[in-house]
Amino acid sequence: MGKSQSKQKSDKKIAWCKDEEDIYTNPITDHYDLLKWMNRRPKPRRDSLLETFQEVHMKQGGLTLYSTQSLKRKNLSQNFTNLLLFQKLCPRGSENLVRKSWHSCVPEEEGHVIEIQDLFNPSLDTQKEAQLVIIEGAAGIGKSTLVRQVRRAWKEGQLYRDRFQHVFFFSCRELAQCKQLSLAELIEQGQEVPTAPISQILSHPEKLLFILDGIDEPAWVLEEQNPELSLHWSQTQPVNTLLGSLLGKSILPEASFLLTARTTTLQKIIPSLGQPCWVEVLGFAQYERENYFYKYFANVRDATTAFIFVKSNPVLLTLCEVPWMCWLVCNCLKREMLQGSDLSLTSKTTTALYLKYLSMKIQDQYMRIQLRALCSLAAQGICRRKTLFSESDLCNQGLAEDAIANFLEIGVIQMQPSSLSYSFAHLCLQEFFAAMSYILKNRKKRHGDMEDDRIVGTLVEQYGRYNLFEAPTVRFLFGLLSKEALKEMEKFFHCNFSRKAKLKLLWHILATTQPHQPPSMGLLHCLYESQEKELLTHVMHDLQGTIVPGTNDIAHTVVQTNVKHLVIQTDMELMVVTFCIQFCCHVRSLQVNMERQKGYALMAPRMVLYRWTPITDASWKILFSNLKFARNLEELDLSGNPMSFCAVLNLYKTLVHPECQLKILWLVECGLTSTHCSLLAEVLSVHSSLTELDLQLNDLGNRGVRRLCEGLRNPACNLSVLRLDQASLSDQVITELRTLEAKNANLLISSTWKPHGIVPTTNMDKEEVDDSPALLKQQRQQSEPLGTEDDFWGPTGPVATEVVDRERNVYRVQLPMAGSYHCPSTGLHFVVTRAVTIEIEFCAWSQYLNKTPLQHSHMLAGPLFDIKAEQGAVTAVYLPHFVSLQEETVDISLFHVAHFQEHGMVLETPARVEEHYAALESPSFSPMGILLRLIPAVGQFIPINSITLIYYHLYLENVTFHLYLVPNDCTIRKAIDDEEMKFQFVRINKPPPVDALYVGSRYIVSCSKKVKIIPVELELCYRSPGESQLFSEIYIGRMDSEIMLEIRDKRHMNLLWEALLQPEDLRPALPRISSAPRDALSLIHFMDEHREQLVVRVTSVDPLLDKLYGVVLSEEEYEAVRAETTNQDKMRKLFSLSYSWNQFCKDRFYLALKETHPHLVMELLEKSRGEVVSVRF
């Protein structure tokens, strides 16, 4: 409070509170001790690198909460607290101002995080400087504190000093007390101290900023005056008319305004509302919750103890996201400390926390009786939209003078010094007391139905039928009518409540409002506050039915949909939604899509959560804490969301929980490493329900996969499908995986089935394609050639690609039936109506584009193919491109498909453009590829998906690497592979850069050890496949230990890519065979080229197996091949095991075959020079 404790007593215990924000801080009396401590206190420890990264991102939201008196007396400017600010994209019409929660399809991104100094910057969608900024947010989120800080920062010369010469601040609750004001009187009220004559102030209206705090709080309509009437600045008029004229631009049209409001439905309050800039306050970032504890508690030990306790409770930690709730938590914990008891705060809801706060603050029975009168006052004020009360208002409700003084002393109410009126310490407190008043009034059963009708009618009249669940009073009402809350109220007021009768009130509210309104986040909040299982089960079941949009478009879903898209912005919303999911029996799949990544097309009825703000360890903690009790949930997709060790630890606790029933888990591209695998291996080792796990696009390494193998060996492991990248694994680890799979008939370990996020999930009939693990297992068992990424995958499994002309890069594929076929290596995808043969030639753009004038106005965006197929057989083709669409900075209307025909080039607009591909329907074929039209203002700064290619010499002991950084174009990749193979360099597969890079930008190559790198600088550029590609040569010498290669951008030296290279990544050098022709050593796919001939013509299989035993084949594999009865069956079995062999294993096969069947090898080599053979791209 503003006065010292001794001064409070001498002034009849009346605490003067200048600003409502003061309640957020601890009433510390010794400010010098606090200053000393703040200067010496170390920064709070961070848990992970991920959290550190998110801190940098979330510090963009700027807000400070502090003790007003402390700042004035000791200039504690460091005692600030940042909040997260989210600027919304301006809607086109006022009817769309409300943030949607539910969506019928993938929602568009709604805005971005900003800093406090960006409030009046031009918006991204309109590019116009904002004159009207509206700060909105939930109750207690810190809106008032934000705008007060804007005023103070401007006054101190830290903010907007160049833009505004005068800033005027108004509390609308106080301003509404004035009946008539002139413009001059209004400006005088908005200044702390008069700074200039009114005529001078008004001479530059574009330099004026009016701050109106709580514009939606009073019961007024701000209608502007007749624009034709020109009033002098000294002429008085009604306050609401004066404000309406200012906001409607009838007066001072060049002035700027900063408003705060709880709701975005301001059109009724401000009819002349134009096109404002909307900024939502989302609460404390994770690290600021911790900082707030150190600012609240004067003693460091107390702060540490309190925060450790809160951090151990995911619900309390989430509640602390809201500053007002954080203050309540700190206040309750401090009282427990002062009482000398162990910390025991366990409140799960805001209502429960308020009740705990009251029970601690008001323990005298007389004051509890007086509280009834205070509740009546609160309810009366809510009905009349009144927040300031005179002393007579308090007395009329029966409040005694000593009770008023006591309520002032404990901080439940406060006095406004400017008007000598009273208000509740926070508007949320008034709303809580109002809800309590509804329960206290008329507890007799015979009047129950009449009283329920009256309460519901009052609420609907006050908040409207469609916004009812958004009102804090209604949420408190749901919370107070819960079983636990009613028990607390009975103890508090020494009376009995009929819980059955009170529950009827909740059903009455739902029956009155729910048929008229779609399910909103507000409804879920109310259900969460109630914690009533029967109510939750009933309402969440109805949620799955037919739901139509409401007129205010708060939230909507689609009629009879299988998927529900829900936008969440805060941890509080995440907690509420995941809690309610526990009672939603129809939702069996949940997809957490924090950055709109392309997830798997889950087949089960599912819910997709989207979030445009950073997700922290605290977010993961509350998510997993709730999901462990979601017994109906069977599938969880977290793909594309970076997860720290702390996040995976909380996931582990959920998966091993007895009530967790998750069966399928996708963790694709989550930044997982070998460290995370120890936790995942523990999950596999226990008797968990998990049957399918996808870990693709993670750098697990040999160590991590070995840890997973330990879990797979455990008899309690129930896993049947494991997907992970095997290309970068050592031979020993791959052998270990194959052995595990051979021993367990129910286990499938795969890495080649439909790469994540690239394959379209519908066929030519717009139906979803079945890619279930069961179908995959069946196809693998039935298919003789198990397939690679170079095959076309379709309804019957992989279809091999044949080489027609190796020099011209012409290939052929015979698709056996109607369906959808995709080649992971090239990115090509065909939808065909019948069996058809398709011929594909890799072309170079330089052959065609140089002959047209478009080479300077368009950018090459993908490979160029010359495709030939029977007319009408192909209904759709998906052409790959490497332009990154993740950041949504590229306009997809700029994409074109270039057709090079005899009469010239034709540009065709694709049917649709997605990440990685563009679709053409009913295509006509010719040399074709994707072009992107360039905008002069943007130039070459187009984000693209790139790949890194690493090669080393197969036989040299002194290691030299060739490192390429090129666009993700299969024709370029193949050209580099072919060129390197001429010099017996082979590729090591490593993951590509995660972030988009830019053509024309330069990047720096470095190594963890001192080596020679020539050149150190690489330029990312597009060169035709026929041209020499740029690369860096890295001289390592003898490689005895692991090294780390890195690529950083030259300008800022930010790390963009890194790869760990270990000695086991390099295959041992094969012995030289002088009699072998040069072609033999370079043909690393010899066994694949001549599979049919080898199966038929190899006559001595056992000697061949003896040479492969222990080097390529394990004992189990060796015995399995020998167990076959005929030589042909043995060779078929041997080829069935070769699907995961790397080049070393195939080279060993070739050498063993040359020793046992030298004449057959030479004959096949001679024939391969002119015949059609099957090869790898």
Short mmCIF file of N, CA, C and O in Angstrom, two decimals, residues 923-967:
data_model
loop_
_atom_site.label_atom_id
_atom_site.label_comp_id
_atom_site.label_asym_id
_atom_site.label_seq_id
_atom_site.Cartn_x
_atom_site.Cartn_y
_atom_site.Cartn_z
N PRO A 923 -2.96 -32.77 -66.33
CA PRO A 923 -1.79 -32.10 -66.93
C PRO A 923 -1.54 -32.55 -68.37
O PRO A 923 -1.92 -33.64 -68.79
N SER A 924 -0.92 -31.66 -69.13
CA SER A 924 -0.33 -32.00 -70.43
C SER A 924 1.17 -31.95 -70.23
O SER A 924 1.68 -31.07 -69.51
N PHE A 925 1.90 -32.89 -70.86
CA PHE A 925 3.30 -33.06 -70.52
C PHE A 925 4.22 -32.53 -71.61
O PHE A 925 3.95 -32.62 -72.81
N SER A 926 5.33 -31.97 -71.16
CA SER A 926 6.44 -31.46 -71.96
C SER A 926 7.52 -31.16 -70.93
O SER A 926 7.29 -31.35 -69.73
N PRO A 927 8.70 -30.70 -71.31
CA PRO A 927 9.64 -30.27 -70.27
C PRO A 927 8.98 -29.22 -69.37
O PRO A 927 8.52 -28.18 -69.84
N MET A 928 8.93 -29.50 -68.08
CA MET A 928 8.16 -28.66 -67.18
C MET A 928 8.82 -28.57 -65.81
O MET A 928 9.48 -29.49 -65.34
N GLY A 929 8.67 -27.40 -65.17
CA GLY A 929 9.22 -27.17 -63.84
C GLY A 929 8.62 -25.91 -63.24
O GLY A 929 7.87 -25.18 -63.90
N ILE A 930 8.96 -25.64 -61.99
CA ILE A 930 8.36 -24.53 -61.25
C ILE A 930 9.23 -23.28 -61.35
O ILE A 930 10.45 -23.33 -61.15
N LEU A 931 8.57 -22.16 -61.68
CA LEU A 931 9.21 -20.85 -61.66
C LEU A 931 8.49 -19.96 -60.66
O LEU A 931 7.29 -20.11 -60.42
N LEU A 932 9.24 -19.03 -60.07
CA LEU A 932 8.67 -18.05 -59.14
C LEU A 932 8.92 -16.66 -59.68
O LEU A 932 10.07 -16.27 -59.90
N ARG A 933 7.83 -15.91 -59.92
CA ARG A 933 7.99 -14.55 -60.43
C ARG A 933 8.57 -13.66 -59.34
O ARG A 933 8.10 -13.66 -58.20
N LEU A 934 9.59 -12.90 -59.68
CA LEU A 934 10.27 -12.05 -58.72
C LEU A 934 9.61 -10.67 -58.65
O LEU A 934 9.18 -10.14 -59.66
N ILE A 935 9.55 -10.13 -57.46
CA ILE A 935 9.08 -8.76 -57.25
C ILE A 935 10.31 -7.88 -57.10
O ILE A 935 11.18 -8.18 -56.28
N PRO A 936 10.41 -6.80 -57.86
CA PRO A 936 11.63 -5.98 -57.82
C PRO A 936 12.02 -5.53 -56.42
O PRO A 936 13.18 -5.49 -56.07
N ALA A 937 11.04 -5.22 -55.58
CA ALA A 937 11.36 -4.73 -54.24
C ALA A 937 11.98 -5.82 -53.39
O ALA A 937 12.74 -5.56 -52.46
N VAL A 938 11.64 -7.08 -53.69
CA VAL A 938 12.14 -8.20 -52.90
C VAL A 938 13.44 -8.73 -53.47
O VAL A 938 14.35 -9.12 -52.74
N GLY A 939 13.54 -8.73 -54.79
CA GLY A 939 14.74 -9.21 -55.44
C GLY A 939 14.93 -10.69 -55.22
O GLY A 939 14.01 -11.48 -55.34
N GLN A 940 16.16 -11.08 -54.90
CA GLN A 940 16.49 -12.48 -54.74
C GLN A 940 16.29 -12.98 -53.32
O GLN A 940 16.64 -14.11 -53.00
N PHE A 941 15.74 -12.17 -52.42
CA PHE A 941 15.63 -12.57 -51.02
C PHE A 941 14.39 -13.45 -50.82
O PHE A 941 13.42 -13.07 -50.19
N ILE A 942 14.46 -14.64 -51.40
CA ILE A 942 13.39 -15.61 -51.30
C ILE A 942 13.89 -16.76 -50.41
O ILE A 942 14.95 -17.34 -50.68
N PRO A 943 13.16 -17.13 -49.38
CA PRO A 943 13.60 -18.25 -48.53
C PRO A 943 13.46 -19.57 -49.27
O PRO A 943 12.43 -19.83 -49.90
N ILE A 944 14.47 -20.40 -49.19
CA ILE A 944 14.42 -21.70 -49.87
C ILE A 944 14.83 -22.81 -48.91
O ILE A 944 15.51 -22.57 -47.91
N ASN A 945 14.39 -24.02 -49.22
CA ASN A 945 14.83 -25.21 -48.51
C ASN A 945 16.11 -25.71 -49.17
O ASN A 945 16.15 -25.90 -50.39
N SER A 946 17.13 -25.89 -48.39
CA SER A 946 18.43 -26.30 -48.93
C SER A 946 18.85 -27.64 -48.34
O SER A 946 18.25 -28.14 -47.38
N ILE A 947 19.90 -28.22 -48.93
CA ILE A 947 20.46 -29.47 -48.42
C ILE A 947 21.97 -29.33 -48.35
O ILE A 947 22.58 -28.53 -49.07
N THR A 948 22.57 -30.07 -47.45
CA THR A 948 24.02 -30.17 -47.38
C THR A 948 24.42 -31.57 -47.82
O THR A 948 23.81 -32.56 -47.40
N LEU A 949 25.43 -31.67 -48.66
CA LEU A 949 25.94 -32.94 -49.15
C LEU A 949 27.40 -33.07 -48.73
O LEU A 949 28.20 -32.17 -49.00
N ILE A 950 27.74 -34.16 -48.07
CA ILE A 950 29.11 -34.39 -47.59
C ILE A 950 29.64 -35.66 -48.25
O ILE A 950 28.99 -36.71 -48.20
N TYR A 951 30.83 -35.56 -48.85
CA TYR A 951 31.45 -36.70 -49.53
C TYR A 951 32.86 -36.90 -48.99
O TYR A 951 33.53 -35.95 -48.55
N TYR A 952 33.32 -38.16 -49.04
CA TYR A 952 34.71 -38.47 -48.70
C TYR A 952 35.19 -39.58 -49.63
O TYR A 952 34.39 -40.33 -50.20
N HIS A 953 36.51 -39.68 -49.77
CA HIS A 953 37.09 -40.69 -50.66
C HIS A 953 36.99 -42.05 -50.00
O HIS A 953 37.32 -42.22 -48.83
N LEU A 954 36.53 -43.04 -50.78
CA LEU A 954 36.24 -44.35 -50.23
C LEU A 954 37.48 -45.11 -49.80
O LEU A 954 37.41 -45.94 -48.90
N TYR A 955 38.64 -44.84 -50.39
CA TYR A 955 39.79 -45.71 -50.17
C TYR A 955 41.00 -45.00 -49.57
O TYR A 955 42.00 -45.64 -49.31
N LEU A 956 40.96 -43.70 -49.39
CA LEU A 956 42.11 -42.98 -48.88
C LEU A 956 42.10 -42.95 -47.36
O LEU A 956 41.07 -42.71 -46.73
N GLU A 957 43.29 -43.21 -46.74
CA GLU A 957 43.38 -43.18 -45.28
C GLU A 957 43.32 -41.76 -44.76
O GLU A 957 42.74 -41.49 -43.71
N ASN A 958 43.94 -40.80 -45.45
CA ASN A 958 43.86 -39.40 -45.07
C ASN A 958 42.53 -38.83 -45.60
O ASN A 958 42.31 -38.76 -46.80
N VAL A 959 41.71 -38.43 -44.66
CA VAL A 959 40.33 -38.09 -45.00
C VAL A 959 40.23 -36.66 -45.53
O VAL A 959 40.78 -35.72 -44.94
N THR A 960 39.50 -36.53 -46.63
CA THR A 960 39.15 -35.22 -47.18
C THR A 960 37.65 -35.21 -47.44
O THR A 960 37.12 -36.13 -48.06
N PHE A 961 36.99 -34.18 -46.93
CA PHE A 961 35.55 -34.05 -47.14
C PHE A 961 35.28 -32.98 -48.19
O PHE A 961 35.98 -31.96 -48.26
N HIS A 962 34.24 -33.20 -48.99
CA HIS A 962 33.69 -32.18 -49.89
C HIS A 962 32.31 -31.81 -49.35
O HIS A 962 31.44 -32.68 -49.22
N LEU A 963 32.11 -30.54 -49.04
CA LEU A 963 30.85 -30.08 -48.46
C LEU A 963 30.15 -29.14 -49.43
O LEU A 963 30.71 -28.10 -49.82
N TYR A 964 28.92 -29.50 -49.82
CA TYR A 964 28.11 -28.69 -50.73
C TYR A 964 26.92 -28.11 -49.97
O TYR A 964 26.35 -28.77 -49.09
N LEU A 965 26.54 -26.88 -50.31
CA LEU A 965 25.32 -26.26 -49.81
C LEU A 965 24.53 -25.81 -51.04
O LEU A 965 24.90 -24.84 -51.72
N VAL A 966 23.44 -26.53 -51.35
CA VAL A 966 22.72 -26.30 -52.61
C VAL A 966 21.22 -26.33 -52.33
O VAL A 966 20.77 -26.84 -51.31
N PRO A 967 20.41 -25.78 -53.26
CA PRO A 967 18.95 -25.91 -53.13
C PRO A 967 18.53 -27.37 -53.14
O PRO A 967 19.21 -28.22 -53.74
#
